[in-house]
Backbone as ProteinMPNN parsed JSONL, in Angstrom:
{"seq_chain_A": "XXXXXXXXXXXXXXXXXXXXXXXXXXXXXXXXXXXXXXXXXXXXXXXXXXXXXXXXXXXXXXXXXXXXXXXXXXXXXXXXXXXXXXXXXXXXXXXXXXXXXXXXXXXXXXXXXXXXXXXXXXXXXXXXXXXXXXXXXXXXXXXXXXXXXXXX", "coords_chain_A": {"N_chain_A": [[-23.93, -164.878, 91.385], [-23.631, -161.795, 90.614], [-21.383, -158.617, 89.553], [-21.648, -155.222, 89.195], [-19.533, -153.278, 87.518], [-17.846, -150.431, 86.536], [-16.094, -149.058, 84.133], [-14.808, -146.348, 82.594], [-16.643, -144.918, 80.376], [-18.674, -146.986, 79.511], [-20.696, -149.735, 81.12], [-19.562, -152.536, 82.171], [-20.146, -156.522, 81.885], [-18.687, -158.657, 84.266], [-17.379, -161.63, 83.329], [-16.593, -164.433, 84.719], [-15.343, -167.725, 84.554], [-14.859, -171.115, 85.7], [-12.599, -173.583, 85.337], [-12.611, -176.273, 85.888], [-10.72, -178.73, 85.379], [-8.419, -177.923, 84.832], [-7.768, -176.438, 87.679], [-8.201, -173.642, 87.694], [-9.214, -169.96, 87.385], [-10.872, -168.119, 84.904], [-11.28, -165.044, 83.557], [-13.199, -162.485, 82.046], [-14.143, -159.373, 80.099], [-17.405, -158.258, 79.514], [-18.418, -155.902, 77.253], [-21.26, -153.576, 78.095], [-22.815, -152.079, 75.713], [-25.245, -150.761, 74.403], [-28.266, -149.221, 75.127], [-30.974, -150.519, 74.851], [-32.032, -153.374, 76.191], [-33.05, -155.795, 74.83], [-32.116, -156.042, 72.29], [-29.162, -155.596, 72.963], [-28.657, -158.186, 74.325], [-29.331, -159.829, 72.76], [-27.272, -159.155, 70.383], [-24.676, -159.415, 72.052], [-25.133, -162.015, 72.943], [-24.922, -163.677, 70.195], [-22.437, -162.787, 69.181], [-19.14, -163.081, 68.046], [-16.833, -163.187, 69.433], [-18.266, -163.518, 72.275], [-19.928, -165.595, 72.13], [-18.921, -168.457, 72.286], [-18.769, -168.608, 75.51], [-21.142, -168.235, 76.186], [-23.229, -169.556, 75.01], [-24.745, -171.512, 76.678], [-26.168, -169.694, 78.177], [-29.458, -168.689, 78.551], [-31.248, -166.418, 76.676], [-33.355, -164.611, 77.787], [-32.53, -164.793, 80.325], [-29.95, -163.056, 79.543], [-31.141, -160.63, 78.965], [-32.706, -160.192, 81.369], [-30.677, -159.772, 82.884], [-29.32, -157.418, 81.766], [-31.377, -155.373, 81.918], [-31.457, -155.229, 84.586], [-28.718, -154.172, 85.128], [-28.712, -152.186, 83.942], [-30.792, -150.618, 85.384], [-29.691, -150.34, 87.712], [-27.25, -148.781, 87.13], [-29.134, -146.588, 86.616], [-29.647, -146.061, 89.292], [-31.785, -147.412, 90.657], [-33.182, -149.615, 92.9], [-32.643, -153.312, 93.855], [-34.888, -154.641, 94.471], [-37.178, -153.016, 93.009], [-36.267, -152.805, 90.327], [-36.703, -156.272, 89.978], [-39.555, -155.909, 90.628], [-40.666, -154.337, 88.618], [-39.994, -156.278, 86.322], [-42.24, -158.285, 86.915], [-45.054, -159.114, 85.694], [-47.952, -157.081, 85.812], [-51.317, -156.879, 86.027], [-52.963, -154.693, 86.405], [-51.461, -152.457, 84.979], [-51.161, -150.027, 83.137], [-50.373, -150.229, 79.497], [-50.412, -148.725, 77.736], [-48.829, -146.659, 78.251], [-46.323, -147.115, 78.184], [-42.801, -147.378, 76.818], [-41.396, -148.415, 73.379], [-39.903, -149.838, 73.504], [-40.232, -151.286, 76.117], [-42.87, -152.249, 76.01], [-42.454, -153.878, 74.312], [-40.956, -155.771, 75.506], [-42.863, -156.985, 77.751], [-44.825, -157.843, 75.95], [-43.792, -160.134, 75.212], [-43.137, -161.162, 77.669], [-45.572, -161.667, 78.367], [-46.572, -163.414, 76.101], [-44.844, -165.555, 76.45], [-45.899, -166.673, 79.158], [-48.45, -167.449, 78.511], [-47.857, -169.445, 76.235], [-46.714, -171.35, 78.152], [-48.896, -171.735, 79.852], [-50.96, -172.707, 77.99], [-52.915, -175.378, 76.673], [-52.744, -178.165, 75.034], [-53.567, -180.626, 72.386], [-52.486, -182.883, 72.834], [-51.754, -183.314, 75.793], [-52.721, -184.588, 78.78], [-55.087, -183.683, 80.502], [-56.787, -182.491, 78.643], [-59.516, -181.052, 77.631], [-61.653, -180.642, 75.194], [-64.079, -179.054, 74.462], [-64.308, -176.923, 76.892], [-66.093, -175.588, 79.763], [-66.683, -172.737, 81.904], [-67.247, -171.104, 84.83], [-66.816, -167.935, 85.998], [-65.785, -166.783, 89.509], [-67.391, -164.415, 91.41], [-68.479, -163.117, 89.349], [-70.738, -160.274, 88.334], [-73.898, -159.781, 88.66], [-75.42, -159.199, 85.388], [-76.446, -155.929, 84.116], [-79.517, -154.804, 82.872], [-79.532, -153.709, 79.463], [-80.018, -151.151, 76.886], [-79.085, -151.986, 74.286], [-79.793, -154.563, 74.631], [-82.578, -155.243, 74.274], [-85.497, -156.732, 72.4], [-86.54, -155.264, 70.879], [-86.725, -153.499, 67.084], [-84.777, -151.167, 65.439], [-87.018, -149.391, 62.729], [-85.039, -147.586, 60.976], [-82.988, -149.215, 60.447]], "CA_chain_A": [[-23.874, -163.196, 91.788], [-22.765, -160.893, 89.074], [-20.592, -157.182, 90.203], [-21.726, -154.327, 88.155], [-18.61, -152.354, 87.733], [-17.897, -149.024, 85.6], [-14.668, -148.481, 83.476], [-14.987, -144.978, 81.709], [-18.542, -144.65, 79.876], [-19.259, -148.289, 79.412], [-20.652, -150.721, 82.15], [-19.281, -154.308, 81.371], [-20.088, -157.243, 82.944], [-17.434, -159.376, 84.506], [-17.832, -163.158, 83.272], [-15.783, -165.803, 85.379], [-15.44, -168.981, 84.342], [-13.841, -171.921, 86.245], [-11.995, -174.47, 84.636], [-12.212, -177.513, 87.088], [-9.901, -179.952, 85.056], [-7.251, -177.164, 85.332], [-8.181, -175.718, 88.861], [-8.096, -172.049, 87.26], [-10.407, -169.718, 86.903], [-10.558, -167.208, 83.963], [-12.095, -163.951, 83.657], [-13.489, -161.645, 80.737], [-15.214, -158.292, 80.625], [-18.277, -158.226, 78.278], [-19.152, -154.302, 77.373], [-22.834, -153.463, 77.664], [-23.067, -150.864, 74.921], [-26.643, -150.302, 74.372], [-29.467, -149.327, 76.394], [-31.74, -151.34, 74.661], [-31.443, -154.468, 76.588], [-33.354, -156.894, 74.22], [-31.194, -155.946, 71.129], [-28.151, -155.783, 73.242], [-28.498, -159.256, 74.715], [-29.282, -160.699, 71.3], [-25.917, -159.122, 70.06], [-24.042, -160.252, 72.959], [-25.171, -163.529, 72.571], [-24.422, -164.101, 68.728], [-21.476, -161.9, 69.074], [-18.082, -164.002, 67.579], [-16.068, -163.353, 70.754], [-19.134, -164.196, 73.435], [-20.747, -166.596, 71.557], [-18.477, -169.823, 73.224], [-18.989, -168.515, 76.709], [-22.975, -167.486, 76.296], [-24.151, -170.617, 74.832], [-25.658, -172.389, 77.868], [-26.923, -168.833, 78.804], [-30.634, -167.923, 77.551], [-31.704, -165.014, 75.842], [-33.761, -164.2, 78.604], [-31.711, -164.665, 81.328], [-28.978, -161.913, 79.271], [-32.297, -159.43, 78.7], [-32.877, -159.587, 82.527], [-29.329, -159.06, 83.344], [-28.916, -156.0, 81.181], [-32.451, -154.629, 82.483], [-30.902, -155.282, 85.98], [-27.852, -153.413, 85.131], [-29.412, -150.635, 83.421], [-31.628, -150.051, 86.247], [-28.634, -149.88, 88.66], [-27.181, -147.506, 86.348], [-29.6, -144.999, 86.866], [-30.028, -145.628, 90.886], [-32.852, -147.857, 91.031], [-32.897, -150.949, 93.535], [-33.148, -154.687, 92.846], [-36.577, -154.791, 94.472], [-37.656, -151.756, 92.258], [-36.36, -153.353, 88.914], [-37.711, -157.169, 89.641], [-41.152, -155.711, 90.357], [-40.917, -154.048, 87.135], [-40.151, -157.786, 85.499], [-43.341, -159.138, 86.762], [-46.148, -159.046, 85.039], [-49.005, -156.565, 86.549], [-52.51, -157.17, 85.364], [-53.544, -153.317, 86.664], [-50.774, -151.689, 84.558], [-51.58, -149.448, 82.039], [-49.803, -150.766, 78.936], [-50.509, -147.537, 76.439], [-47.684, -145.688, 78.596], [-44.923, -147.666, 78.073], [-42.095, -146.89, 75.716], [-41.763, -149.389, 72.494], [-38.436, -151.093, 73.915], [-40.7, -151.929, 77.59], [-43.849, -152.616, 75.519], [-42.109, -155.286, 73.45], [-40.534, -156.889, 76.709], [-43.905, -156.719, 78.469], [-45.11, -158.333, 75.09], [-42.947, -161.415, 75.451], [-43.221, -162.168, 78.823], [-47.341, -162.366, 77.881], [-46.601, -164.837, 75.008], [-44.189, -166.999, 77.57], [-46.876, -167.047, 80.125], [-49.312, -168.038, 77.518], [-47.835, -170.841, 76.134], [-46.52, -172.37, 79.164], [-50.494, -172.15, 80.116], [-51.491, -173.358, 76.956], [-53.28, -176.909, 77.136], [-52.687, -179.08, 74.072], [-54.32, -181.833, 72.339], [-51.918, -184.11, 73.627], [-51.96, -183.207, 77.512], [-53.647, -185.858, 79.311], [-56.019, -183.2, 80.957], [-57.274, -181.883, 77.821], [-60.991, -180.935, 77.315], [-62.41, -179.706, 73.869], [-64.934, -177.996, 74.723], [-64.473, -176.623, 78.444], [-66.907, -174.531, 80.227], [-65.896, -172.369, 83.275], [-68.036, -170.292, 85.614], [-65.783, -167.006, 86.844], [-66.608, -166.419, 90.633], [-67.415, -162.878, 91.807], [-69.04, -162.225, 88.274], [-71.578, -159.395, 88.925], [-75.368, -159.956, 87.532], [-75.322, -158.266, 84.381], [-77.547, -155.495, 84.033], [-80.273, -154.907, 81.426], [-79.475, -152.473, 78.483], [-80.9, -150.989, 75.959], [-78.757, -153.261, 73.372], [-80.162, -156.086, 74.615], [-83.666, -155.052, 74.028], [-85.761, -157.217, 71.398], [-87.158, -153.877, 69.359], [-85.344, -153.056, 66.323], [-85.426, -149.67, 64.483], [-87.077, -149.384, 61.813], [-84.311, -146.7, 60.638], [-81.905, -149.709, 59.943]], "C_chain_A": [[-23.014, -162.962, 90.731], [-22.559, -159.276, 90.167], [-21.211, -156.314, 89.063], [-20.344, -153.022, 88.469], [-18.569, -151.379, 86.474], [-16.313, -149.186, 85.326], [-15.236, -147.981, 82.26], [-16.373, -145.383, 81.784], [-19.062, -145.848, 79.992], [-19.392, -149.282, 80.481], [-20.401, -151.964, 81.588], [-19.63, -155.037, 82.5], [-18.992, -158.336, 82.964], [-17.831, -160.803, 84.488], [-16.381, -163.743, 84.051], [-16.113, -166.89, 85.274], [-14.349, -170.14, 84.837], [-13.74, -173.306, 85.692], [-11.821, -175.717, 85.433], [-11.13, -178.372, 86.636], [-8.661, -179.207, 84.926], [-7.18, -176.324, 86.642], [-7.764, -174.11, 88.399], [-9.26, -171.476, 87.042], [-9.848, -168.339, 85.698], [-11.882, -165.989, 83.815], [-12.548, -163.292, 82.454], [-14.304, -160.538, 81.188], [-16.269, -158.173, 78.97], [-18.617, -156.587, 78.204], [-20.436, -154.55, 76.788], [-23.051, -151.899, 77.048], [-24.524, -150.268, 74.534], [-27.499, -150.401, 75.319], [-30.734, -150.108, 75.934], [-31.549, -152.949, 75.204], [-31.972, -155.658, 76.053], [-32.672, -156.899, 72.988], [-29.926, -156.139, 71.689], [-27.666, -157.204, 73.527], [-28.869, -160.56, 73.759], [-27.92, -160.28, 70.789], [-25.026, -159.581, 70.735], [-24.115, -161.662, 73.124], [-24.51, -164.458, 71.493], [-23.236, -163.002, 68.81], [-20.528, -163.126, 68.834], [-17.506, -163.752, 68.855], [-16.702, -163.702, 71.951], [-19.358, -165.751, 73.25], [-20.206, -168.099, 72.269], [-19.071, -169.68, 74.807], [-20.497, -168.359, 77.133], [-23.428, -168.726, 75.904], [-25.066, -171.323, 75.781], [-26.475, -171.145, 78.365], [-28.304, -168.678, 77.997], [-30.575, -166.785, 77.628], [-32.54, -164.285, 77.055], [-33.171, -163.857, 79.928], [-30.478, -162.873, 80.81], [-29.506, -160.728, 79.029], [-32.378, -158.984, 79.844], [-31.799, -159.174, 82.969], [-28.698, -158.01, 83.195], [-30.252, -155.014, 81.652], [-31.795, -154.412, 84.096], [-29.589, -154.102, 85.945], [-27.968, -152.136, 84.516], [-30.091, -149.788, 84.56], [-30.704, -149.608, 87.571], [-28.278, -148.788, 88.41], [-27.383, -146.192, 86.694], [-30.407, -144.957, 88.411], [-31.329, -146.41, 91.044], [-32.302, -149.336, 91.789], [-33.399, -152.075, 92.997], [-34.563, -155.042, 92.581], [-37.114, -154.211, 93.434], [-37.607, -152.357, 90.893], [-37.221, -154.869, 88.657], [-38.934, -156.951, 89.882], [-41.048, -155.353, 89.115], [-40.874, -155.269, 85.95], [-41.611, -158.078, 85.61], [-44.12, -158.497, 86.103], [-47.448, -158.269, 85.71], [-50.216, -156.406, 86.087], [-53.145, -155.339, 85.041], [-52.7, -152.503, 85.662], [-51.035, -151.376, 83.542], [-50.321, -149.167, 80.664], [-49.285, -149.478, 77.591], [-49.198, -146.66, 76.854], [-46.625, -145.883, 78.877], [-44.198, -147.267, 76.812], [-42.175, -148.263, 74.46], [-41.121, -150.595, 73.147], [-39.395, -152.225, 75.241], [-41.826, -152.792, 77.206], [-43.387, -154.265, 74.999], [-41.507, -156.336, 74.381], [-41.504, -157.534, 77.076], [-44.767, -157.967, 77.394], [-44.826, -160.002, 75.225], [-42.889, -162.076, 76.16], [-44.557, -162.53, 78.557], [-47.014, -163.608, 76.926], [-45.678, -165.975, 75.943], [-45.408, -167.654, 78.238], [-48.07, -167.697, 79.646], [-48.982, -169.389, 77.285], [-47.289, -171.739, 77.311], [-48.193, -172.555, 79.868], [-51.608, -172.791, 78.971], [-51.737, -174.988, 76.799], [-53.25, -177.288, 75.144], [-53.517, -180.132, 73.634], [-53.955, -183.014, 73.303], [-51.687, -184.356, 75.223], [-53.03, -184.079, 77.685], [-54.998, -184.872, 79.975], [-56.623, -182.217, 80.242], [-58.39, -182.131, 77.368], [-61.313, -180.308, 75.778], [-62.961, -178.411, 74.305], [-65.294, -177.436, 76.709], [-65.215, -175.161, 78.455], [-66.407, -173.685, 81.797], [-66.284, -171.123, 83.49], [-66.952, -169.529, 86.416], [-66.616, -166.851, 88.575], [-66.54, -164.916, 90.573], [-68.433, -162.268, 90.672], [-70.386, -161.567, 88.688], [-72.884, -159.727, 87.666], [-74.823, -158.729, 86.571], [-76.472, -157.491, 84.429], [-78.043, -154.998, 82.718], [-79.547, -153.391, 80.651], [-80.227, -152.505, 77.357], [-80.302, -151.919, 74.541], [-79.348, -154.647, 73.141], [-81.749, -155.885, 74.304], [-84.007, -155.769, 72.716], [-86.212, -156.436, 70.495], [-85.983, -153.752, 68.841], [-86.053, -151.759, 65.904], [-85.679, -150.24, 63.303], [-86.296, -148.526, 60.512], [-82.93, -147.766, 59.735], [-82.182, -150.757, 59.179]], "O_chain_A": [[-22.102, -163.571, 90.171], [-23.248, -158.918, 91.123], [-21.234, -156.83, 87.946], [-20.281, -152.174, 89.359], [-19.265, -151.615, 85.486], [-15.477, -149.403, 86.202], [-15.816, -148.537, 81.328], [-17.052, -145.905, 82.668], [-20.087, -145.866, 80.674], [-18.339, -149.779, 80.881], [-20.999, -152.391, 80.6], [-19.567, -154.665, 83.672], [-18.486, -158.828, 81.955], [-18.509, -161.266, 85.406], [-15.253, -163.33, 83.782], [-17.153, -167.265, 85.815], [-13.179, -170.117, 84.455], [-14.706, -174.064, 85.611], [-10.664, -176.117, 85.563], [-10.484, -178.849, 87.568], [-7.672, -179.939, 84.902], [-6.378, -175.392, 86.573], [-6.855, -173.563, 89.025], [-10.244, -172.083, 86.62], [-8.748, -167.785, 85.689], [-13.094, -166.149, 83.957], [-11.972, -163.87, 81.533], [-14.981, -160.518, 82.215], [-15.915, -158.054, 77.797], [-19.107, -156.083, 79.215], [-20.812, -155.175, 75.796], [-23.346, -150.875, 77.665], [-24.604, -149.045, 74.42], [-27.608, -151.292, 76.162], [-31.566, -150.307, 76.819], [-30.859, -153.689, 74.503], [-31.563, -156.692, 76.58], [-32.637, -158.035, 72.515], [-29.268, -156.925, 71.007], [-26.55, -157.56, 73.147], [-28.749, -161.772, 73.937], [-27.202, -161.279, 70.735], [-24.306, -160.344, 70.091], [-23.151, -162.366, 73.428], [-23.862, -165.493, 71.645], [-23.59, -162.102, 68.048], [-20.908, -164.199, 69.302], [-18.058, -164.574, 69.587], [-15.977, -164.192, 72.817], [-19.077, -166.727, 73.946], [-21.06, -168.833, 72.766], [-19.773, -170.579, 75.269], [-20.899, -168.372, 78.296], [-24.29, -169.095, 76.701], [-26.194, -171.648, 75.41], [-27.499, -171.429, 78.987], [-28.22, -168.542, 76.776], [-29.975, -166.116, 78.47], [-32.186, -163.113, 77.183], [-33.328, -162.78, 80.504], [-30.312, -161.899, 81.545], [-28.778, -159.75, 78.863], [-32.249, -157.771, 80.011], [-31.841, -158.084, 83.539], [-27.831, -157.537, 83.93], [-30.005, -153.81, 81.718], [-31.759, -153.287, 84.595], [-29.593, -153.202, 86.785], [-27.23, -151.171, 84.712], [-29.99, -148.566, 84.67], [-31.002, -148.669, 88.309], [-28.643, -147.796, 89.04], [-26.678, -145.213, 86.94], [-31.35, -144.233, 88.731], [-32.089, -145.79, 91.788], [-31.335, -150.003, 91.421], [-34.222, -152.159, 92.085], [-35.216, -155.416, 91.608], [-37.684, -155.034, 92.719], [-38.652, -152.478, 90.253], [-38.046, -155.022, 87.756], [-39.685, -157.786, 89.378], [-41.413, -156.231, 88.333], [-41.539, -155.24, 84.914], [-42.273, -158.141, 84.574], [-43.943, -157.299, 85.884], [-48.136, -159.111, 86.286], [-50.188, -155.34, 85.473], [-53.576, -154.86, 83.992], [-53.389, -151.529, 85.357], [-51.225, -152.273, 82.72], [-49.532, -148.223, 80.697], [-48.289, -149.388, 76.873], [-48.568, -146.038, 75.999], [-45.904, -145.2, 79.605], [-44.828, -146.864, 75.834], [-43.046, -149.108, 74.667], [-41.492, -151.758, 73.309], [-39.315, -153.451, 75.323], [-41.977, -153.88, 77.762], [-43.856, -155.374, 75.254], [-41.526, -157.542, 74.131], [-41.408, -158.749, 76.898], [-45.3, -158.926, 77.952], [-45.692, -160.872, 75.32], [-42.687, -163.282, 76.021], [-44.787, -163.738, 78.498], [-47.328, -164.75, 77.261], [-45.986, -167.166, 75.999], [-45.849, -168.781, 78.014], [-48.675, -168.478, 80.382], [-49.518, -170.348, 77.841], [-47.539, -172.943, 77.253], [-48.501, -173.639, 80.363], [-52.751, -173.212, 79.149], [-50.78, -175.762, 76.809], [-53.749, -176.585, 74.265], [-54.25, -180.625, 74.491], [-54.582, -183.726, 74.087], [-51.478, -185.456, 75.733], [-53.999, -184.275, 76.951], [-56.065, -185.48, 79.903], [-57.016, -181.188, 80.792], [-58.594, -183.173, 76.745], [-60.929, -179.149, 75.617], [-62.54, -177.263, 74.447], [-66.277, -177.62, 77.427], [-65.13, -174.156, 77.749], [-65.763, -174.292, 82.653], [-65.968, -170.158, 82.794], [-66.269, -170.08, 87.28], [-67.838, -166.825, 88.721], [-65.785, -164.284, 89.834], [-69.088, -161.243, 90.862], [-71.159, -162.248, 89.362], [-72.862, -159.851, 86.441], [-74.128, -157.745, 86.825], [-77.528, -158.049, 84.723], [-77.356, -154.795, 81.717], [-79.183, -152.351, 81.2], [-80.89, -153.43, 76.888], [-81.128, -152.489, 73.827], [-79.426, -155.444, 72.206], [-82.112, -157.006, 73.945], [-83.174, -155.661, 71.816], [-86.315, -156.816, 69.328], [-84.845, -153.785, 69.308], [-87.223, -151.381, 65.947], [-85.064, -151.167, 62.777], [-86.677, -148.634, 59.347], [-82.191, -147.389, 58.825], [-81.274, -151.363, 58.611]]}, "name": "protein", "num_of_chains": 1, "seq": "XXXXXXXXXXXXXXXXXXXXXXXXXXXXXXXXXXXXXXXXXXXXXXXXXXXXXXXXXXXXXXXXXXXXXXXXXXXXXXXXXXXXXXXXXXXXXXXXXXXXXXXXXXXXXXXXXXXXXXXXXXXXXXXXXXXXXXXXXXXXXXXXXXXXXXXX"}
């Protein structure tokens, strides 16, 4: 569970780590400087002071944390933020700004790599033919006619 606290102008991520062998809890504040979530997460992960604490946390988790915190600061609900993180096939990607578009493309790349079939996979088929359900019968088009124009 994370808590969003504001100290002054910049929000901070409060890091609480348990040292089980010492029976102690220690905490730290990680400032969130940048509004661009991908760059901020990468800088935080590779920062000298935070590197030791965040090495087991993936970059994707840090990016999602930044997005949730940014949207919370803008007044959006958690459900709205999580819905925006999911890929919507009907969404018009031309209307997104560069930062959001890069994040959506990165999500699509991850999904592609996860679903990709490789030659080493046991269920790999070289020439796979798939017929899709619900495909509408094709209407004839003038481009499909056999006649050719003499002008070309």
